[in-house]
PDB file of C-alpha atoms and ligand atoms in Angstrom:
ATOM      1  CA  MET Y 232      -3.211  11.466   0.921  1.00 81.00           C
ATOM      2  CA  LYS Y 233      -5.362  12.670   3.859  1.00 89.00           C
ATOM      3  CA  ILE Y 234      -6.975  10.208   6.165  1.00 94.00           C
ATOM      4  CA  LEU Y 235      -9.479  10.890   8.898  1.00 97.00           C
ATOM      5  CA  ILE Y 236      -9.567   8.573  11.949  1.00 98.00           C
ATOM      6  CA  VAL Y 237     -12.810   8.546  13.971  1.00 98.00           C
ATOM      7  CA  GLU Y 238     -12.092   6.482  17.055  1.00 97.00           C
ATOM      8  CA  ASP Y 239     -12.909   7.223  20.716  1.00 97.00           C
ATOM      9  CA  GLU Y 240     -10.153   4.959  22.126  1.00 95.00           C
ATOM     10  CA  LYS Y 241      -7.494   7.649  22.098  1.00 96.00           C
ATOM     11  CA  LEU Y 242      -4.519   5.361  22.356  1.00 95.00           C
ATOM     12  CA  LEU Y 243      -5.726   3.263  19.464  1.00 95.00           C
ATOM     13  CA  ALA Y 244      -6.457   6.442  17.433  1.00 97.00           C
ATOM     14  CA  GLU Y 245      -2.906   7.684  18.158  1.00 95.00           C
ATOM     15  CA  SER Y 246      -1.275   4.418  17.172  1.00 95.00           C
ATOM     16  CA  ILE Y 247      -3.208   4.326  13.903  1.00 96.00           C
ATOM     17  CA  ARG Y 248      -2.291   7.928  13.218  1.00 94.00           C
ATOM     18  CA  ASP Y 249       1.420   7.221  13.896  1.00 92.00           C
ATOM     19  CA  LEU Y 250       1.351   4.116  11.722  1.00 91.00           C
ATOM     20  CA  LEU Y 251      -0.139   6.043   8.779  1.00 91.00           C
ATOM     21  CA  ALA Y 252       2.109   9.012   9.309  1.00 87.00           C
ATOM     22  CA  ALA Y 253       5.094   6.719   9.152  1.00 83.00           C
ATOM     23  CA  ARG Y 254       3.908   5.631   5.692  1.00 81.00           C
ATOM     24  CA  GLY Y 255       3.660   9.225   4.518  1.00 79.00           C
ATOM     25  CA  PHE Y 256      -0.019   9.695   4.967  1.00 85.00           C
ATOM     26  CA  GLN Y 257      -1.488  12.865   6.512  1.00 87.00           C
ATOM     27  CA  ALA Y 258      -3.656  11.463   9.251  1.00 93.00           C
ATOM     28  CA  GLU Y 259      -5.928  13.332  11.654  1.00 95.00           C
ATOM     29  CA  ALA Y 260      -7.918  11.750  14.568  1.00 97.00           C
ATOM     30  CA  VAL Y 261     -11.177  12.864  16.146  1.00 97.00           C
ATOM     31  CA  HIS Y 262     -12.870  11.022  18.999  1.00 97.00           C
ATOM     32  CA  ASP Y 263     -16.695  11.245  18.569  1.00 96.00           C
ATOM     33  CA  GLY Y 264     -19.270  10.647  15.912  1.00 96.00           C
ATOM     34  CA  GLU Y 265     -20.513  14.228  15.573  1.00 96.00           C
ATOM     35  CA  THR Y 266     -17.070  15.618  14.963  1.00 96.00           C
ATOM     36  CA  GLY Y 267     -16.287  12.704  12.680  1.00 97.00           C
ATOM     37  CA  ALA Y 268     -19.343  13.365  10.512  1.00 96.00           C
ATOM     38  CA  ALA Y 269     -18.662  17.122  10.460  1.00 95.00           C
ATOM     39  CA  TYR Y 270     -15.040  16.574   9.355  1.00 95.00           C
ATOM     40  CA  GLY Y 271     -15.966  13.835   6.980  1.00 94.00           C
ATOM     41  CA  GLU Y 272     -18.512  16.026   5.213  1.00 90.00           C
ATOM     42  CA  LEU Y 273     -15.780  18.539   4.339  1.00 87.00           C
ATOM     43  CA  GLY Y 274     -14.790  16.136   1.528  1.00 81.00           C
ATOM     44  CA  VAL Y 275     -11.138  16.835   1.891  1.00 83.00           C
ATOM     45  CA  TYR Y 276     -10.204  13.285   2.987  1.00 89.00           C
ATOM     46  CA  ASP Y 277      -9.146  10.404   0.753  1.00 87.00           C
ATOM     47  CA  LEU Y 278     -10.217   7.846   3.295  1.00 94.00           C
ATOM     48  CA  ILE Y 279     -12.118   7.719   6.587  1.00 97.00           C
ATOM     49  CA  ILE Y 280     -11.326   5.049   9.205  1.00 97.00           C
ATOM     50  CA  LEU Y 281     -14.506   4.855  11.273  1.00 97.00           C
ATOM     51  CA  ASP Y 282     -15.080   2.988  14.572  1.00 95.00           C
ATOM     52  CA  VAL Y 283     -18.543   1.573  15.051  1.00 92.00           C
ATOM     53  CA  MET Y 284     -18.916   2.094  18.788  1.00 91.00           C
ATOM     54  CA  LEU Y 285     -18.636   5.831  19.387  1.00 94.00           C
ATOM     55  CA  PRO Y 286     -20.141   8.284  21.778  1.00 92.00           C
ATOM     56  CA  GLY Y 287     -22.859  10.429  20.276  1.00 88.00           C
ATOM     57  CA  LEU Y 288     -23.507   9.254  16.762  1.00 93.00           C
ATOM     58  CA  ASP Y 289     -22.228   5.692  16.226  1.00 94.00           C
ATOM     59  CA  GLY Y 290     -20.142   4.704  13.288  1.00 94.00           C
ATOM     60  CA  ARG Y 291     -23.105   3.404  11.193  1.00 92.00           C
ATOM     61  CA  GLN Y 292     -25.038   6.699  11.700  1.00 94.00           C
ATOM     62  CA  VAL Y 293     -21.909   8.598  10.698  1.00 96.00           C
ATOM     63  CA  ALA Y 294     -21.502   6.544   7.515  1.00 94.00           C
ATOM     64  CA  ARG Y 295     -25.149   6.958   6.691  1.00 92.00           C
ATOM     65  CA  ARG Y 296     -24.984  10.718   7.169  1.00 93.00           C
ATOM     66  CA  LEU Y 297     -21.889  10.978   4.907  1.00 91.00           C
ATOM     67  CA  ARG Y 298     -23.644   9.003   2.174  1.00 87.00           C
ATOM     68  CA  GLU Y 299     -26.798  11.187   2.554  1.00 87.00           C
ATOM     69  CA  LYS Y 300     -24.658  14.212   2.012  1.00 84.00           C
ATOM     70  CA  ARG Y 301     -23.296  12.553  -1.123  1.00 80.00           C
ATOM     71  CA  CYS Y 302     -19.819  12.299   0.344  1.00 79.00           C
ATOM     72  CA  GLY Y 303     -18.069   9.558  -1.655  1.00 80.00           C
ATOM     73  CA  THR Y 304     -14.944   9.201   0.505  1.00 88.00           C
ATOM     74  CA  PRO Y 305     -14.266   5.517   1.094  1.00 91.00           C
ATOM     75  CA  VAL Y 306     -14.983   4.329   4.613  1.00 94.00           C
ATOM     76  CA  LEU Y 307     -13.052   1.588   6.443  1.00 95.00           C
ATOM     77  CA  MET Y 308     -15.161   0.559   9.414  1.00 93.00           C
ATOM     78  CA  LEU Y 309     -13.585  -0.829  12.619  1.00 93.00           C
ATOM     79  CA  THR Y 310     -15.573  -2.985  14.919  1.00 85.00           C
ATOM     80  CA  ALA Y 311     -15.013  -5.248  17.887  1.00 80.00           C
ATOM     81  CA  ARG Y 312     -17.874  -7.395  16.730  1.00 69.00           C
ATOM     82  CA  SER Y 313     -17.678  -9.581  13.676  1.00 68.00           C
ATOM     83  CA  GLY Y 314     -21.080 -11.108  13.318  1.00 75.00           C
ATOM     84  CA  LEU Y 315     -22.562 -11.334   9.873  1.00 76.00           C
ATOM     85  CA  GLU Y 316     -25.457  -9.094  10.830  1.00 78.00           C
ATOM     86  CA  ASP Y 317     -23.062  -6.342  12.005  1.00 75.00           C
ATOM     87  CA  ARG Y 318     -21.056  -6.567   8.773  1.00 75.00           C
ATOM     88  CA  ILE Y 319     -24.170  -6.332   6.668  1.00 78.00           C
ATOM     89  CA  GLU Y 320     -25.517  -3.406   8.636  1.00 78.00           C
ATOM     90  CA  GLY Y 321     -22.207  -1.536   8.359  1.00 77.00           C
ATOM     91  CA  LEU Y 322     -22.003  -2.162   4.604  1.00 78.00           C
ATOM     92  CA  ASP Y 323     -25.620  -1.093   4.215  1.00 79.00           C
ATOM     93  CA  ALA Y 324     -24.832   2.102   6.036  1.00 82.00           C
ATOM     94  CA  GLY Y 325     -22.217   2.953   3.455  1.00 82.00           C
ATOM     95  CA  ALA Y 326     -18.911   1.379   4.669  1.00 88.00           C
ATOM     96  CA  ASP Y 327     -16.661   0.124   1.978  1.00 87.00           C
ATOM     97  CA  TYR Y 328     -14.795  -2.426   4.051  1.00 87.00           C
ATOM     98  CA  TYR Y 329     -14.969  -3.894   7.480  1.00 87.00           C
ATOM     99  CA  LEU Y 330     -12.026  -4.639   9.763  1.00 90.00           C
ATOM    100  CA  THR Y 331     -12.563  -6.540  13.037  1.00 89.00           C
ATOM    101  CA  LYS Y 332     -10.630  -5.567  16.145  1.00 89.00           C
ATOM    102  CA  PRO Y 333      -8.046  -6.580  17.121  1.00 89.00           C
ATOM    103  CA  PHE Y 334      -6.276  -6.233  13.750  1.00 90.00           C
ATOM    104  CA  ASP Y 335      -2.578  -6.017  13.172  1.00 89.00           C
ATOM    105  CA  ALA Y 336      -0.788  -3.093  11.535  1.00 90.00           C
ATOM    106  CA  ARG Y 337      -0.164  -4.982   8.225  1.00 88.00           C
ATOM    107  CA  GLU Y 338      -3.840  -5.883   7.952  1.00 90.00           C
ATOM    108  CA  LEU Y 339      -4.873  -2.215   8.469  1.00 93.00           C
ATOM    109  CA  LEU Y 340      -2.316  -0.924   5.963  1.00 90.00           C
ATOM    110  CA  ALA Y 341      -3.388  -3.521   3.366  1.00 89.00           C
ATOM    111  CA  CYS Y 342      -7.012  -2.375   3.705  1.00 90.00           C
ATOM    112  CA  VAL Y 343      -6.042   1.269   3.489  1.00 92.00           C
ATOM    113  CA  ASN Y 344      -3.986   0.602   0.386  1.00 87.00           C
ATOM    114  CA  ALA Y 345      -6.698  -1.449  -1.248  1.00 85.00           C
ATOM    115  CA  LEU Y 346      -9.282   1.266  -0.697  1.00 87.00           C
ATOM    116  CA  LEU Y 347      -6.958   4.044  -1.875  1.00 84.00           C
ATOM    117  CA  ARG Y 348      -5.985   2.008  -4.853  1.00 77.00           C
ATOM    118  CA  ARG Y 349      -9.671   1.814  -5.885  1.00 74.00           C
ATOM    119  CA  GLN Y 350      -9.638   5.602  -5.742  1.00 68.00           C
ATOM    120  CA  GLY Y 351      -6.554   5.653  -7.917  1.00 61.00           C
ATOM    121  CA  GLY Y 352      -4.571   6.967  -4.915  1.00 53.00           C
ATOM    122  CA  GLN Y 353      -0.799   6.748  -4.094  1.00 51.00           C
ATOM    123  CA  VAL Y 354       0.065   3.358  -2.773  1.00 54.00           C
ATOM    124  CA  ASP Y 355       3.288   1.860  -1.573  1.00 74.00           C
ATOM    125  CA  GLU Y 356       3.424  -0.697  -4.315  1.00 80.00           C
ATOM    126  CA  LEU Y 357       4.864  -0.779  -7.832  1.00 84.00           C
ATOM    127  CA  ARG Y 358       3.385  -2.981 -10.524  1.00 86.00           C
ATOM    128  CA  TRP Y 359       4.666  -4.226 -13.835  1.00 90.00           C
ATOM    129  CA  GLY Y 360       2.898  -6.933 -15.853  1.00 91.00           C
ATOM    130  CA  ASP Y 361       1.715  -9.517 -13.393  1.00 93.00           C
ATOM    131  CA  ALA Y 362       4.395  -8.635 -10.810  1.00 95.00           C
ATOM    132  CA  SER Y 363       4.111  -6.297  -7.890  1.00 93.00           C
ATOM    133  CA  LEU Y 364       6.682  -4.915  -5.512  1.00 91.00           C
ATOM    134  CA  ASP Y 365       5.577  -4.026  -1.974  1.00 87.00           C
ATOM    135  CA  LEU Y 366       7.705  -1.035  -1.151  1.00 80.00           C
ATOM    136  CA  ALA Y 367       6.982  -1.284   2.645  1.00 75.00           C
ATOM    137  CA  ALA Y 368       7.573  -4.967   3.010  1.00 78.00           C
ATOM    138  CA  GLY Y 369      10.220  -5.588   0.319  1.00 84.00           C
ATOM    139  CA  MET Y 370       8.136  -8.408  -1.111  1.00 91.00           C
ATOM    140  CA  LEU Y 371       7.983  -9.320  -4.839  1.00 95.00           C
ATOM    141  CA  GLY Y 372       4.657 -10.826  -5.700  1.00 95.00           C
ATOM    142  CA  CYS Y 373       2.690 -12.429  -8.502  1.00 95.00           C
ATOM    143  CA  GLY Y 374      -0.978 -13.263  -7.689  1.00 91.00           C
ATOM    144  CA  GLU Y 375      -0.974 -15.036  -4.404  1.00 90.00           C
ATOM    145  CA  ARG Y 376       2.718 -15.923  -4.527  1.00 95.00           C
ATOM    146  CA  GLN Y 377       5.312 -13.814  -2.830  1.00 94.00           C
ATOM    147  CA  VAL Y 378       9.046 -13.848  -2.210  1.00 95.00           C
ATOM    148  CA  ARG Y 379      11.143 -11.692   0.064  1.00 92.00           C
ATOM    149  CA  LEU Y 380      13.927  -9.643  -1.570  1.00 92.00           C
ATOM    150  CA  SER Y 381      17.282  -8.804  -0.088  1.00 91.00           C
ATOM    151  CA  ALA Y 382      18.022  -5.103   0.178  1.00 86.00           C
ATOM    152  CA  ARG Y 383      20.078  -5.026  -3.043  1.00 91.00           C
ATOM    153  CA  GLU Y 384      17.642  -7.140  -5.002  1.00 94.00           C
ATOM    154  CA  PHE Y 385      14.856  -4.820  -3.834  1.00 91.00           C
ATOM    155  CA  GLY Y 386      16.813  -1.716  -4.924  1.00 90.00           C
ATOM    156  CA  VAL Y 387      17.451  -3.133  -8.372  1.00 95.00           C
ATOM    157  CA  MET Y 388      13.856  -4.259  -8.784  1.00 95.00           C
ATOM    158  CA  ARG Y 389      12.486  -0.952  -7.659  1.00 90.00           C
ATOM    159  CA  GLU Y 390      14.559   0.941 -10.293  1.00 89.00           C
ATOM    160  CA  LEU Y 391      13.614  -1.493 -12.978  1.00 94.00           C
ATOM    161  CA  MET Y 392       9.914  -1.247 -12.142  1.00 91.00           C
ATOM    162  CA  ARG Y 393      10.044   2.534 -12.035  1.00 84.00           C
ATOM    163  CA  ALA Y 394      11.590   2.542 -15.509  1.00 85.00           C
ATOM    164  CA  GLY Y 395       9.388  -0.218 -16.861  1.00 84.00           C
ATOM    165  CA  ALA Y 396       9.887  -0.591 -20.598  1.00 85.00           C
ATOM    166  CA  ARG Y 397      12.666   2.113 -20.568  1.00 87.00           C
ATOM    167  CA  HIS Y 398      16.302   1.085 -20.209  1.00 91.00           C
ATOM    168  CA  VAL Y 399      18.200   1.417 -17.028  1.00 92.00           C
ATOM    169  CA  SER Y 400      21.944   1.359 -17.450  1.00 93.00           C
ATOM    170  CA  LYS Y 401      24.213  -0.678 -15.247  1.00 93.00           C
ATOM    171  CA  GLU Y 402      25.981   2.523 -14.156  1.00 90.00           C
ATOM    172  CA  ALA Y 403      22.653   4.064 -13.119  1.00 90.00           C
ATOM    173  CA  LEU Y 404      21.816   0.962 -11.071  1.00 93.00           C
ATOM    174  CA  LEU Y 405      25.228   1.004  -9.394  1.00 90.00           C
ATOM    175  CA  GLU Y 406      24.800   4.590  -8.510  1.00 85.00           C
ATOM    176  CA  LYS Y 407      21.193   4.303  -7.214  1.00 83.00           C
ATOM    177  CA  VAL Y 408      21.409   0.971  -5.424  1.00 87.00           C
ATOM    178  CA  TRP Y 409      25.077   0.744  -4.276  1.00 87.00           C
ATOM    179  CA  GLY Y 410      25.847   4.418  -4.098  1.00 79.00           C
ATOM    180  CA  PHE Y 411      28.844   6.458  -5.244  1.00 70.00           C
ATOM    181  CA  GLU Y 412      31.075   5.401  -2.445  1.00 69.00           C
ATOM    182  CA  SER Y 413      30.781   1.746  -3.140  1.00 77.00           C
ATOM    183  CA  ASN Y 414      33.445  -0.477  -4.703  1.00 82.00           C
ATOM    184  CA  ALA Y 415      30.779  -2.435  -6.472  1.00 83.00           C
ATOM    185  CA  VAL Y 416      31.267  -2.977 -10.166  1.00 86.00           C
ATOM    186  CA  GLU Y 417      29.016  -3.823 -13.053  1.00 86.00           C
ATOM    187  CA  ASN Y 418      29.465  -7.466 -12.449  1.00 90.00           C
ATOM    188  CA  HIS Y 419      27.577  -7.085  -9.148  1.00 92.00           C
ATOM    189  CA  VAL Y 420      24.587  -5.676 -10.969  1.00 94.00           C
ATOM    190  CA  GLU Y 421      24.621  -8.714 -13.296  1.00 95.00           C
ATOM    191  CA  VAL Y 422      24.706 -11.107 -10.317  1.00 96.00           C
ATOM    192  CA  TYR Y 423      21.660  -9.440  -8.698  1.00 96.00           C
ATOM    193  CA  VAL Y 424      19.712  -9.301 -11.928  1.00 97.00           C
ATOM    194  CA  GLY Y 425      20.402 -13.089 -12.055  1.00 97.00           C
ATOM    195  CA  PHE Y 426      18.911 -13.482  -8.518  1.00 97.00           C
ATOM    196  CA  LEU Y 427      15.902 -11.457  -9.496  1.00 98.00           C
ATOM    197  CA  ARG Y 428      15.257 -13.447 -12.692  1.00 98.00           C
ATOM    198  CA  LYS Y 429      15.233 -16.581 -10.538  1.00 97.00           C
ATOM    199  CA  LYS Y 430      12.860 -15.109  -8.023  1.00 97.00           C
ATOM    200  CA  LEU Y 431      10.444 -13.866 -10.770  1.00 97.00           C
ATOM    201  CA  ARG Y 432      10.365 -17.392 -12.071  1.00 96.00           C
ATOM    202  CA  SER Y 433       9.852 -18.794  -8.633  1.00 97.00           C
ATOM    203  CA  ILE Y 434       6.679 -16.879  -8.133  1.00 97.00           C
ATOM    204  CA  GLY Y 435       5.393 -17.760 -11.651  1.00 96.00           C
ATOM    205  CA  SER Y 436       5.635 -14.250 -13.030  1.00 96.00           C
ATOM    206  CA  THR Y 437       5.851 -13.707 -16.783  1.00 95.00           C
ATOM    207  CA  VAL Y 438       7.916 -10.547 -16.295  1.00 96.00           C
ATOM    208  CA  ARG Y 439      11.400 -10.825 -17.759  1.00 96.00           C
ATOM    209  CA  ILE Y 440      14.425  -8.662 -17.228  1.00 97.00           C
ATOM    210  CA  GLU Y 441      15.909  -8.110 -20.710  1.00 96.00           C
ATOM    211  CA  ALA Y 442      19.513  -7.062 -21.200  1.00 95.00           C
ATOM    212  CA  VAL Y 443      20.482  -4.945 -24.197  1.00 93.00           C
ATOM    213  CA  ARG Y 444      24.150  -4.429 -24.838  1.00 90.00           C
ATOM    214  CA  ARG Y 445      25.361  -0.945 -23.899  1.00 88.00           C
ATOM    215  CA  LEU Y 446      21.889   0.167 -22.933  1.00 91.00           C
ATOM    216  CA  GLY Y 447      21.328  -1.872 -19.783  1.00 93.00           C
ATOM    217  CA  TYR Y 448      18.138  -3.555 -18.651  1.00 96.00           C
ATOM    218  CA  HIS Y 449      14.435  -3.144 -19.152  1.00 95.00           C
ATOM    219  CA  LEU Y 450      11.367  -5.121 -18.223  1.00 95.00           C
ATOM    220  CA  GLU Y 451       9.115  -7.089 -20.573  1.00 94.00           C
ATOM    221  CA  ALA Y 452       5.902  -8.775 -19.739  1.00 87.00           C
ATOM    222  CA  GLU Y 453       3.614 -11.072 -21.687  1.00 77.00           C
ATOM    223  CA  ALA Y 454       0.371  -9.389 -22.564  1.00 64.00           C
TER     224      ALA Y 454
HETATM  225 CA1   CA B 651     -15.102   2.686  20.160  1.00 69.82          CA
END
């Protein structure tokens, strides 16, 4: 996933770039509106993070120019102002979402993920039925409810969600979550599956971890 950052505050641009790079995104930063528009028009980016107050063309003019050139890349607009008029103007100009400065890293990542998800892009979240697993934060969620997982619970849930309806054997879980060197035995897997079942219930999820003798575990969800 390639992300363009158009932000004249260089320190902020760098910190956003580092944050995105740490999540596996390819991020590039430019520092004025003209360059931002020229890069954006190339159409090679999956998302553009665009500051409003920029030297040369401002963010709204950049967004408008991109839309005029039929560039459909989603635009996340950053602004220090949060008045309703500003938001409406930004959205009218072609921004998909508005984030008011100062924002925190999690807020930015959530917006980036939401916009990329709309594009069908790679996100750091797995979903099965009504449950979601945030791979960055280690949170298991269902609707608005979330619960934090321990490292082992997270590892087991991740493997189960990746497999979905397919079976994952206890041996495979031991190997992937505990590692070859560990003294853990299959009983450990059963204990952690028990914890996960409780947590799924605690957030009101309909996802169930089903056990099938000799085959292992798989997920089931109510339609
Ligand atoms: Ca600025």
